[in-house]
Coordinates of N, CA and C and ligand atoms in Angstrom, one line a residue:
M348 N 21.9 -16.2 72.2 CA 20.7 -15.0 72.3 C 20.1 -14.9 71.1
I349 N 20.4 -15.3 70.1 CA 19.6 -15.0 69.2 C 18.7 -15.7 68.9
Q350 N 19.1 -17.3 69.2 CA 17.4 -17.9 69.3 C 16.8 -17.5 70.5
E351 N 17.1 -17.5 71.6 CA 16.1 -16.8 72.4 C 15.0 -15.7 72.5
N352 N 16.0 -14.6 71.6 CA 15.0 -13.6 71.0 C 14.2 -13.9 69.6
I353 N 14.5 -14.7 69.1 CA 13.6 -15.5 68.3 C 12.4 -16.3 68.4
Q354 N 12.9 -17.0 69.6 CA 11.7 -17.8 70.1 C 10.8 -17.3 70.8
R355 N 11.3 -15.9 71.6 CA 10.1 -14.9 72.6 C 9.3 -14.3 71.5
I356 N 10.0 -13.7 70.1 CA 8.7 -13.2 69.1 C 8.1 -14.0 68.8
Q357 N 8.7 -15.2 68.5 CA 7.5 -16.7 67.7 C 6.8 -16.7 68.9
Q358 N 7.0 -16.7 69.9 CA 5.9 -16.9 71.1 C 4.1 -15.7 71.2
Q359 N 4.7 -14.2 70.3 CA 4.3 -13.7 70.4 C 3.4 -13.3 69.5
L360 N 3.9 -14.4 68.6 CA 3.0 -15.0 67.1 C 2.5 -15.3 67.1
A361 N 2.5 -16.4 68.0 CA 1.7 -17.6 68.2 C -0.2 -16.8 67.9
G362 N -1.0 -18.1 67.7 CA -1.9 -17.4 67.6 C -2.5 -16.6 66.4
T363 N -1.8 -15.2 66.4 CA -1.8 -14.6 64.8 C -1.2 -14.8 63.7
A364 N -1.9 -14.4 62.8 CA -1.3 -15.1 61.6 C -0.1 -13.9 60.7
A365 N 0.1 -13.9 61.4 CA 1.9 -13.0 61.1 C 2.8 -13.8 60.9
R366 N 4.0 -13.0 60.6 CA 5.3 -14.2 61.0 C 6.1 -13.1 60.7
L367 N 7.3 -13.7 60.9 CA 8.1 -12.6 61.4 C 9.4 -13.0 60.5
V368 N 10.0 -11.3 59.8 CA 10.8 -11.8 59.0 C 12.2 -10.7 59.7
V369 N 13.2 -11.6 59.7 CA 14.6 -11.6 60.6 C 15.3 -10.7 59.7
V370 N 15.5 -9.5 60.0 CA 16.2 -8.4 59.4 C 18.0 -8.8 59.3
T371 N 18.6 -8.9 58.1 CA 19.8 -9.6 58.5 C 21.0 -8.5 58.7
K372 N 20.6 -7.2 58.1 CA 21.4 -6.6 57.1 C 22.6 -5.9 58.4
T373 N 23.8 -6.5 57.7 CA 25.2 -5.8 57.9 C 26.0 -7.0 59.6
H374 N 24.9 -7.9 59.7 CA 25.0 -8.9 60.8 C 25.9 -10.5 59.5
S375 N 26.8 -10.4 59.9 CA 27.8 -12.3 59.3 C 27.1 -13.5 58.6
V376 N 27.4 -13.7 57.8 CA 26.8 -15.1 58.0 C 26.9 -15.6 58.8
E377 N 27.4 -16.0 59.8 CA 27.4 -16.9 61.2 C 26.2 -16.7 61.7
R378 N 26.2 -15.3 61.8 CA 24.9 -15.5 62.7 C 23.5 -15.6 62.1
L379 N 23.3 -15.4 60.5 CA 22.5 -15.3 60.0 C 21.9 -17.6 60.3
Q380 N 23.4 -18.1 60.1 CA 22.8 -19.6 60.9 C 22.6 -19.8 61.5
E381 N 22.8 -19.0 62.7 CA 22.5 -19.0 63.9 C 21.0 -19.0 64.0
A382 N 20.6 -18.5 63.3 CA 18.7 -17.6 63.2 C 18.6 -18.9 62.4
Y383 N 19.2 -18.8 61.2 CA 18.4 -20.2 61.1 C 18.0 -21.2 61.7
E384 N 18.9 -21.9 62.1 CA 19.0 -22.9 63.1 C 17.9 -23.3 63.9
A385 N 17.3 -21.4 65.0 CA 17.0 -21.3 65.5 C 15.2 -21.1 64.9
G386 N 15.4 -21.3 63.7 CA 14.1 -21.7 63.2 C 13.9 -20.5 61.7
A387 N 14.1 -19.3 62.2 CA 14.3 -18.3 61.0 C 14.0 -18.7 59.4
R388 N 13.1 -18.6 58.9 CA 12.8 -18.7 57.5 C 13.0 -17.7 56.6
I389 N 12.6 -16.4 56.8 CA 12.9 -15.6 55.8 C 13.3 -14.5 56.6
F390 N 14.4 -14.2 55.7 CA 15.6 -13.1 55.9 C 15.4 -11.8 55.3
G391 N 15.7 -10.4 55.8 CA 15.6 -9.0 55.2 C 16.1 -8.3 55.0
E392 N 16.8 -8.3 54.2 CA 18.4 -7.3 53.8 C 17.6 -6.2 53.3
N393 N 19.0 -4.9 53.4 CA 18.3 -3.6 52.7 C 19.6 -3.5 51.2
R394 N 20.4 -4.2 51.9 CA 20.8 -3.9 50.3 C 21.5 -5.1 49.2
V395 N 21.2 -4.7 47.9 CA 21.3 -5.4 46.8 C 22.2 -6.5 47.0
Q396 N 23.6 -5.9 47.4 CA 25.2 -6.7 47.2 C 25.0 -7.5 48.5
E397 N 24.9 -7.0 49.2 CA 24.7 -7.6 50.9 C 24.2 -9.3 50.4
M398 N 23.0 -9.3 50.3 CA 22.0 -10.1 50.0 C 22.5 -11.2 48.8
A399 N 23.3 -10.4 47.9 CA 23.4 -11.5 46.8 C 25.1 -12.3 47.3
A400 N 25.6 -11.9 48.4 CA 26.9 -12.3 48.7 C 26.3 -13.0 49.7
K401 N 25.6 -12.8 50.6 CA 25.1 -13.7 51.8 C 23.8 -15.1 51.2
H402 N 23.4 -15.0 50.1 CA 22.5 -16.0 49.8 C 22.9 -17.3 49.7
P403 N 24.0 -17.5 48.8 CA 24.5 -18.7 48.2 C 25.0 -19.4 49.4
E404 N 25.5 -18.9 50.6 CA 25.5 -19.2 51.9 C 24.7 -19.9 53.0
L405 N 23.5 -19.6 53.1 CA 22.5 -19.9 53.8 C 21.5 -21.1 53.2
P406 N 20.8 -22.2 53.6 CA 20.3 -23.2 52.9 C 18.9 -22.6 51.8
A407 N 18.5 -23.3 51.1 CA 17.9 -23.0 50.0 C 16.5 -22.5 50.1
D408 N 15.8 -23.2 51.8 CA 14.5 -23.0 52.0 C 14.3 -21.4 52.8
V409 N 15.6 -20.7 52.6 CA 15.1 -19.4 53.4 C 14.5 -18.3 51.9
E410 N 13.5 -17.3 52.6 CA 13.1 -16.6 51.5 C 13.4 -15.3 52.1
W411 N 14.0 -14.8 51.2 CA 15.3 -13.8 51.0 C 13.9 -12.4 50.7
H412 N 14.1 -11.5 51.3 CA 13.0 -10.3 51.4 C 13.7 -8.9 51.2
L413 N 13.9 -8.5 50.2 CA 14.4 -7.2 50.0 C 13.8 -6.2 50.6
I414 N 14.4 -5.0 51.9 CA 13.0 -4.8 52.3 C 13.6 -3.1 51.6
G415 N 15.0 -2.7 51.5 CA 15.4 -1.7 51.0 C 15.2 -0.8 49.7
H416 N 15.7 0.0 49.7 CA 15.1 1.3 48.7 C 15.9 0.2 47.3
L417 N 15.5 -0.3 46.0 CA 15.8 -0.7 45.0 C 16.3 0.2 43.7
Q418 N 17.4 0.3 43.3 CA 17.3 0.9 42.1 C 17.3 -0.2 40.8
T419 N 16.6 0.6 39.8 CA 16.2 -0.6 38.7 C 17.7 -1.7 38.5
N420 N 18.6 -0.6 38.0 CA 19.5 -1.6 37.4 C 20.2 -2.1 38.1
K421 N 19.7 -3.1 39.8 CA 19.7 -3.8 40.5 C 19.0 -4.4 40.7
V422 N 18.4 -4.6 39.6 CA 17.4 -6.3 40.1 C 17.8 -6.9 39.3
K423 N 18.4 -7.3 38.8 CA 19.1 -8.4 37.4 C 20.0 -9.4 38.6
Y424 N 20.9 -8.2 40.0 CA 21.8 -9.1 40.8 C 21.1 -10.1 41.6
I425 N 19.4 -9.7 41.4 CA 18.9 -10.9 42.6 C 18.0 -11.3 42.7
A426 N 17.0 -11.2 41.0 CA 16.3 -11.9 40.4 C 15.8 -13.2 40.5
P427 N 17.5 -14.3 40.4 CA 17.4 -15.4 40.1 C 17.3 -15.8 41.8
F428 N 16.7 -15.5 42.8 CA 16.6 -16.0 44.3 C 16.2 -15.0 44.8
V429 N 15.9 -14.0 44.6 CA 14.7 -12.9 45.4 C 13.2 -13.3 45.8
H430 N 13.0 -13.8 46.9 CA 11.3 -14.5 47.0 C 10.4 -13.4 46.9
T431 N 10.7 -12.1 47.7 CA 9.7 -10.7 47.6 C 10.3 -9.5 47.5
I432 N 10.2 -9.0 46.8 CA 10.6 -7.5 47.4 C 9.8 -6.7 48.0
Q433 N 9.8 -6.3 48.8 CA 9.2 -5.4 50.0 C 9.3 -4.1 49.5
S434 N 10.2 -3.4 48.7 CA 9.7 -1.9 48.5 C 10.0 -1.4 47.0
I435 N 8.8 -1.5 46.7 CA 8.2 -1.4 45.3 C 7.5 -0.3 45.1
D436 N 7.9 0.8 44.8 CA 7.9 2.2 44.6 C 8.0 2.8 43.5
S437 N 7.6 1.8 41.8 CA 7.2 2.9 41.3 C 7.0 1.7 40.0
L438 N 6.4 2.2 38.9 CA 6.0 1.4 37.7 C 7.4 1.0 37.3
K439 N 7.9 1.6 36.9 CA 9.3 1.4 36.5 C 10.0 0.1 37.0
L440 N 9.8 0.6 38.3 CA 10.8 -0.7 39.0 C 9.9 -2.3 38.7
L441 N 8.6 -1.9 38.8 CA 8.0 -3.4 38.2 C 7.7 -3.6 37.2
L442 N 7.7 -3.3 36.2 CA 8.6 -3.2 35.0 C 10.0 -4.2 34.4
E443 N 11.0 -3.4 35.1 CA 12.2 -4.3 35.8 C 12.2 -5.7 36.2
I444 N 11.6 -5.6 37.2 CA 11.2 -6.9 38.2 C 10.0 -8.0 36.9
E445 N 9.8 -7.3 36.0 CA 9.1 -8.1 35.3 C 10.1 -8.8 34.5
R446 N 10.9 -7.7 33.8 CA 11.9 -8.5 32.7 C 12.5 -9.1 33.3
Q447 N 13.3 -9.1 34.2 CA 13.8 -10.2 35.4 C 13.7 -11.4 35.5
A448 N 12.6 -11.0 36.5 CA 11.4 -12.3 36.5 C 11.4 -13.5 35.4
A449 N 11.6 -13.0 34.4 CA 10.6 -13.6 33.1 C 12.0 -14.3 32.3
R450 N 13.0 -13.9 32.8 CA 14.4 -14.4 32.0 C 14.7 -15.3 33.0
H451 N 14.1 -15.5 34.1 CA 14.7 -16.8 35.2 C 13.8 -17.4 35.1
N452 N 12.3 -17.3 34.1 CA 11.3 -17.6 34.5 C 11.4 -18.2 35.3
R453 N 10.7 -17.2 36.3 CA 9.9 -16.8 38.1 C 9.3 -16.1 38.1
V454 N 8.4 -16.2 39.1 CA 7.3 -15.4 39.4 C 7.9 -14.7 41.1
I455 N 8.2 -13.8 41.0 CA 8.8 -12.5 42.0 C 7.4 -11.5 42.6
E456 N 7.5 -11.9 44.1 CA 6.8 -11.5 44.8 C 6.9 -10.1 45.0
G457 N 5.7 -9.3 45.7 CA 6.1 -7.9 46.0 C 4.9 -7.1 46.9
L458 N 5.7 -6.5 47.2 CA 4.5 -5.2 48.1 C 4.8 -3.9 47.6
L459 N 3.7 -2.7 47.7 CA 3.8 -1.5 47.5 C 4.4 -1.2 48.6
Q460 N 5.7 -0.2 48.4 CA 5.9 0.8 49.8 C 5.1 1.7 49.8
F461 N 4.4 2.1 51.0 CA 3.9 3.3 51.0 C 4.8 4.5 51.9
H462 N 4.3 5.4 52.0 CA 5.2 6.5 52.2 C 3.8 7.1 53.4
I463 N 4.1 6.5 55.0 CA 3.4 6.9 55.9 C 4.1 8.1 57.4
A464 N 5.3 8.4 57.3 CA 5.9 8.8 58.0 C 5.9 9.9 58.1
D465 N 6.3 11.3 59.1 CA 6.2 12.2 58.6 C 7.7 12.9 58.2
E466 N 8.6 11.8 58.5 CA 10.1 12.7 57.7 C 10.1 12.2 56.5
E467 N 10.6 13.2 55.6 CA 10.5 13.9 54.3 C 11.7 13.1 53.6
T468 N 12.5 12.4 54.2 CA 13.3 11.4 53.9 C 12.7 10.2 53.8
K469 N 11.6 9.6 54.2 CA 11.3 8.0 54.3 C 10.4 8.3 52.8
T470 N 10.8 7.3 52.0 CA 10.7 7.2 50.7 C 8.8 6.1 50.4
G471 N 8.1 6.3 49.7 CA 7.0 5.1 49.5 C 6.2 6.0 48.6
L472 N 5.2 5.4 47.9 CA 4.3 5.9 47.3 C 2.9 7.2 48.0
T473 N 2.1 7.5 47.2 CA 1.2 7.9 48.2 C 0.0 6.8 47.5
L474 N -1.4 7.1 48.4 CA -2.4 6.5 47.6 C -2.9 6.7 46.0
P475 N -2.8 8.2 45.5 CA -3.4 8.3 44.0 C -2.2 7.2 43.8
E476 N -1.0 7.9 43.9 CA 0.2 7.1 42.8 C 0.4 5.3 43.0
A477 N -0.8 4.7 43.9 CA -0.5 3.6 43.9 C -1.7 3.3 43.0
E478 N -3.2 4.2 43.2 CA -3.6 3.2 42.4 C -3.9 3.7 40.8
E479 N -2.8 4.7 40.3 CA -2.6 5.1 38.7 C -1.5 3.6 38.4
I480 N -1.0 3.7 39.4 CA -0.3 2.2 38.9 C -0.9 0.7 38.5
L481 N -1.8 1.1 39.7 CA -3.0 -0.9 39.1 C -3.4 -0.5 38.5
G482 N -4.1 0.9 37.8 CA -5.4 1.1 37.1 C -4.6 0.9 35.2
S483 N -3.5 1.0 35.2 CA -2.6 0.8 34.1 C -2.2 -0.5 33.4
E484 N -2.6 0.1 32.1 CA -2.8 -1.6 31.7 C -1.4 -2.4 31.4
E485 N -0.5 -1.7 31.6 CA 1.0 -2.4 31.7 C 0.7 -3.1 32.8
F486 N 0.4 -2.6 34.4 CA 0.6 -3.5 35.5 C -0.6 -4.6 35.2
R487 N -1.4 -4.2 34.4 CA -2.0 -5.8 34.0 C -1.7 -6.3 33.3
A488 N -0.4 -6.0 32.4 CA 0.1 -7.2 31.8 C 1.0 -8.0 32.6
L489 N 0.9 -7.6 33.3 CA 2.8 -8.2 34.3 C 2.0 -9.8 34.6
R490 N 3.5 -10.4 34.3 CA 3.1 -11.8 34.9 C 4.0 -12.8 35.5
H491 N 5.0 -12.1 35.6 CA 6.2 -12.6 36.2 C 6.2 -11.5 37.5
V492 N 5.6 -10.9 37.5 CA 5.4 -10.3 39.3 C 4.3 -10.4 40.2
R493 N 4.2 -10.6 41.0 CA 2.7 -10.9 41.3 C 2.8 -10.5 42.9
L494 N 2.0 -9.0 43.1 CA 1.9 -8.1 44.5 C 1.1 -9.0 45.3
T495 N 1.3 -9.0 46.7 CA 0.8 -9.5 47.9 C 0.8 -8.6 49.1
G496 N 1.0 -7.6 48.5 CA 0.3 -6.5 49.7 C 1.0 -5.1 50.1
V497 N 0.9 -4.3 51.4 CA 1.3 -3.1 50.7 C 2.6 -3.7 52.4
M498 N 3.1 -2.3 52.0 CA 4.3 -2.1 53.6 C 5.0 -0.8 53.6
A499 N 5.4 -0.3 54.7 CA 5.2 0.9 55.2 C 6.7 0.7 56.4
V500 N 7.3 2.0 56.7 CA 8.1 2.2 57.3 C 8.0 3.7 58.1
A501 N 7.3 3.2 59.2 CA 6.8 4.4 60.2 C 7.9 5.2 60.8
T502 N 7.4 6.3 61.0 CA 8.3 7.6 61.8 C 9.0 7.2 63.3
F503 N 10.1 7.2 63.1 CA 10.5 6.7 64.7 C 10.7 7.7 65.7
T504 N 9.4 7.2 65.8 CA 9.0 7.7 67.3 C 8.6 7.0 68.6
P505 N 8.5 7.1 69.9 CA 8.2 6.1 70.7 C 6.2 7.3 70.9
D506 N 6.0 7.2 70.5 CA 4.8 8.6 70.1 C 3.6 7.6 70.2
E507 N 2.9 6.6 70.5 CA 2.2 5.6 70.6 C 0.8 6.2 69.5
D508 N 0.5 7.4 70.0 CA -0.2 7.8 69.0 C -0.4 7.7 67.8
Q509 N 0.7 8.4 67.4 CA 1.5 8.8 66.2 C 1.5 7.6 65.3
L510 N 2.1 6.6 66.1 CA 2.4 5.1 65.6 C 1.4 4.5 65.0
R511 N 0.1 4.8 65.9 CA -1.0 3.9 65.5 C -1.9 4.7 64.3
R512 N -1.8 6.1 64.1 CA -2.7 6.3 63.4 C -1.6 5.8 61.6
E513 N -0.4 5.9 62.0 CA 0.4 5.6 60.5 C 0.1 4.2 60.2
F514 N 0.2 3.5 61.1 CA -0.1 2.2 61.0 C -1.8 1.8 60.4
R515 N -2.3 2.7 60.9 CA -4.2 2.4 60.7 C -3.8 2.7 59.4
A516 N -3.1 4.2 58.6 CA -2.9 4.7 57.7 C -3.0 3.7 56.7
L517 N -2.0 3.0 56.7 CA -1.3 1.6 55.7 C -1.8 0.3 55.9
R518 N -3.2 0.4 57.2 CA -3.8 -1.0 57.1 C -4.8 -0.3 56.0
G519 N -5.5 0.7 56.4 CA -6.5 1.7 55.2 C -6.4 1.3 53.9
Y520 N -4.8 1.5 53.3 CA -4.5 1.2 52.4 C -4.9 0.2 51.6
F521 N -4.2 -0.7 52.4 CA -4.4 -2.3 51.7 C -5.4 -2.5 51.4
D522 N -6.5 -2.3 53.1 CA -8.1 -2.6 52.7 C -8.8 -2.1 51.8
K523 N -8.5 -0.9 50.8 CA -9.1 -0.4 49.8 C -8.6 -1.2 48.5
L524 N -7.2 -1.1 48.7 CA -6.4 -1.6 47.3 C -7.2 -3.0 47.2
K525 N -7.1 -3.6 48.2 CA -8.0 -5.2 48.3 C -9.2 -5.0 47.5
A526 N -9.9 -4.3 48.1 CA -11.4 -4.3 47.4 C -11.4 -3.8 46.3
L527 N -10.6 -2.8 46.0 CA -10.8 -2.3 44.3 C -10.0 -2.8 43.5
Y528 N -9.0 -3.5 43.7 CA -8.1 -4.4 42.6 C -8.1 -5.6 42.3
F529 N -7.9 -6.4 44.5 CA -7.5 -7.6 44.7 C -8.8 -8.0 44.9
A530 N -9.8 -7.9 44.8 CA -11.2 -8.9 45.6 C -10.5 -9.8 45.2
E531 N -10.3 -10.8 44.6 CA -10.3 -11.9 43.9 C -9.0 -12.5 44.4
D532 N -8.2 -12.2 44.8 CA -7.0 -12.8 44.6 C -6.6 -13.0 46.2
E533 N -6.7 -14.2 46.4 CA -6.2 -14.6 47.8 C -4.9 -14.3 48.0
A534 N -3.9 -13.8 47.1 CA -2.3 -13.9 47.8 C -2.0 -12.4 48.4
F535 N -2.7 -11.7 47.8 CA -3.0 -10.4 48.5 C -3.4 -10.7 49.4
R536 N -2.4 -10.2 50.5 CA -2.6 -10.2 52.3 C -1.9 -9.7 53.2
E537 N -0.9 -9.3 52.6 CA 0.2 -8.9 52.9 C 0.7 -7.8 54.2
V538 N 0.4 -6.9 54.9 CA 1.1 -5.7 55.9 C 2.0 -5.7 56.2
S539 N 3.1 -5.7 56.0 CA 4.6 -5.4 56.5 C 4.7 -3.4 57.4
M540 N 4.6 -4.2 58.2 CA 4.8 -2.8 59.1 C 5.2 -3.4 61.0
G541 N 5.8 -2.8 61.3 CA 6.6 -3.0 62.7 C 8.2 -3.4 63.0
M542 N 8.9 -2.7 63.4 CA 9.9 -3.2 63.9 C 10.3 -3.3 64.9
S543 N 11.4 -3.6 65.5 CA 11.8 -3.8 66.6 C 11.4 -2.7 68.0
S544 N 11.0 -1.9 67.5 CA 10.4 -0.7 69.2 C 8.9 -0.8 68.6
D545 N 8.3 -1.3 67.7 CA 7.1 -0.8 68.1 C 5.9 -2.2 67.1
Y546 N 6.8 -3.4 67.3 CA 5.9 -4.3 66.3 C 4.9 -4.9 67.2
A547 N 4.8 -4.7 68.4 CA 3.6 -5.4 69.6 C 2.8 -4.3 69.1
L548 N 2.6 -3.2 68.9 CA 1.3 -2.2 68.4 C 1.2 -2.7 67.1
A549 N 2.3 -2.9 66.0 CA 1.8 -2.9 64.8 C 1.3 -4.6 64.4
L550 N 1.2 -5.3 65.6 CA 0.7 -6.4 65.5 C -1.0 -5.9 65.6
R551 N -1.0 -5.4 66.6 CA -2.5 -4.9 67.3 C -3.4 -4.3 65.9
E552 N -2.5 -3.4 65.4 CA -3.4 -2.9 64.4 C -3.1 -4.0 62.5
G553 N -2.8 -5.2 62.9 CA -3.4 -5.9 61.9 C -1.9 -6.4 60.7
S554 N -0.8 -6.0 60.7 CA 0.4 -6.0 60.8 C 0.6 -7.8 60.2
T555 N 0.9 -8.1 59.4 CA 1.1 -9.7 58.9 C 2.5 -10.0 58.8
L556 N 3.4 -9.3 58.8 CA 4.8 -9.1 58.6 C 5.3 -7.8 59.2
I557 N 5.8 -8.4 60.7 CA 6.9 -7.6 60.7 C 8.2 -7.9 61.1
R558 N 9.4 -6.7 60.5 CA 10.5 -6.6 59.9 C 11.7 -6.3 61.6
V559 N 12.0 -7.5 62.0 CA 13.0 -6.9 63.3 C 14.0 -7.8 63.1
G560 N 15.2 -6.7 63.8 CA 16.6 -6.9 63.1 C 17.1 -6.6 64.8
S561 N 17.3 -5.8 65.8 CA 17.7 -5.2 66.5 C 17.3 -5.6 68.2
A562 N 16.2 -6.4 67.9 CA 15.8 -6.9 69.1 C 16.1 -8.0 68.9
I563 N 16.7 -8.9 67.8 CA 17.1 -10.1 67.7 C 19.0 -10.2 67.7
F564 N 19.3 -9.3 67.1 CA 20.7 -9.5 66.7 C 21.2 -8.2 67.9
G565 N 20.3 -7.7 68.7 CA 21.2 -6.6 68.8 C 21.8 -5.0 67.9
A566 N 21.8 -4.2 68.9 CA 22.3 -3.3 68.3 C 23.0 -3.1 66.9
R567 N 23.1 -2.7 66.2 CA 23.9 -2.4 64.7 C 25.0 -1.8 65.3
Ligands
PLP1303 C1 16.7 -2.2 59.2 C2 15.0 -2.1 58.9 C3 14.3 -3.1 59.9 C4 14.7 -3.3 61.3 O1 14.7 -2.4 61.9 P1 15.9 -3.3 63.7 O2 14.6 -1.9 64.0 O3 16.5 -3.1 63.5 O4 14.3 -4.1 64.2 C5 12.9 -3.3 59.1 N1 12.8 -2.4 58.2 C6 13.5 -2.1 57.3 C7 12.8 -1.7 56.3 C8 14.7 -2.0 57.7 O5 15.3 -0.9 56.9

C-alpha cells in the first residue's frame, strides 16, 4: 500500500518541478523504511524528539524536514542532521538555528512559515513581519542558515475557492520576497504547500513541495 501510494503521487508530480515530502509523524520506523524502499527521500516530522529518535534508524541520504512548531531550546537536538526547518516563524529562532548549525559546522536550510489560514490557532508570519526579519542586519549576518523559500498550512476545509485564495496568497508572498530580497539567489525557490486532501490544487497554484502523510500511510 505504502509503495503504491508513493508511486501514484510521484506519477502526479512527473513533469512538474515539485517534490514529495513524505510526512512520517506518528508512524513506526518500519513504515518509514518501507517508504524509503519505495523511493521516498524527503521525510517530514513535526516533533523534535520523534525526528531525533528516528533519524539514526534510516539511511543517511534521507533529507529530514521539520514541519511543526520549533521552540528555540530544542534546536540543538536536530541541528546535527536536520536538512530543512520548514517552520521558521521568528528572528529569534533563526539566530538560534545559526548558533547551533555553526557549532556543527553545517548550513541548515529553512523556510519562512506564513499564516494564511482562517483559524486563529494556525501559526506563522505575516508579510510585514517577514519583511522586518529579512531587512534586519542580524538576518544579513547569518552564515549557517540558508532560507530557501516559504511554507504554510491552509485552512482545513473542502472549500476549493478558499483553498485557492490561500495558496495564491502564499505564492504571492513568495514572489514578492523573491523580487525584493532574493532576486539573485537561486536557492530561494521553494513554496511548500498542499497536504493529503489538497495537494492537487496546491500543485496547480505553484507548490514545489507537497507534504503528504495520510494519503500514503492511511489515517493516523
Ligand atoms: C501532518 C502534517 C501534514 C500532512 O498531513 P496529511 O493530511 O496527513 O497529509 C502536512 N503538513 C504539516 C505541517 C503537518 O503537520
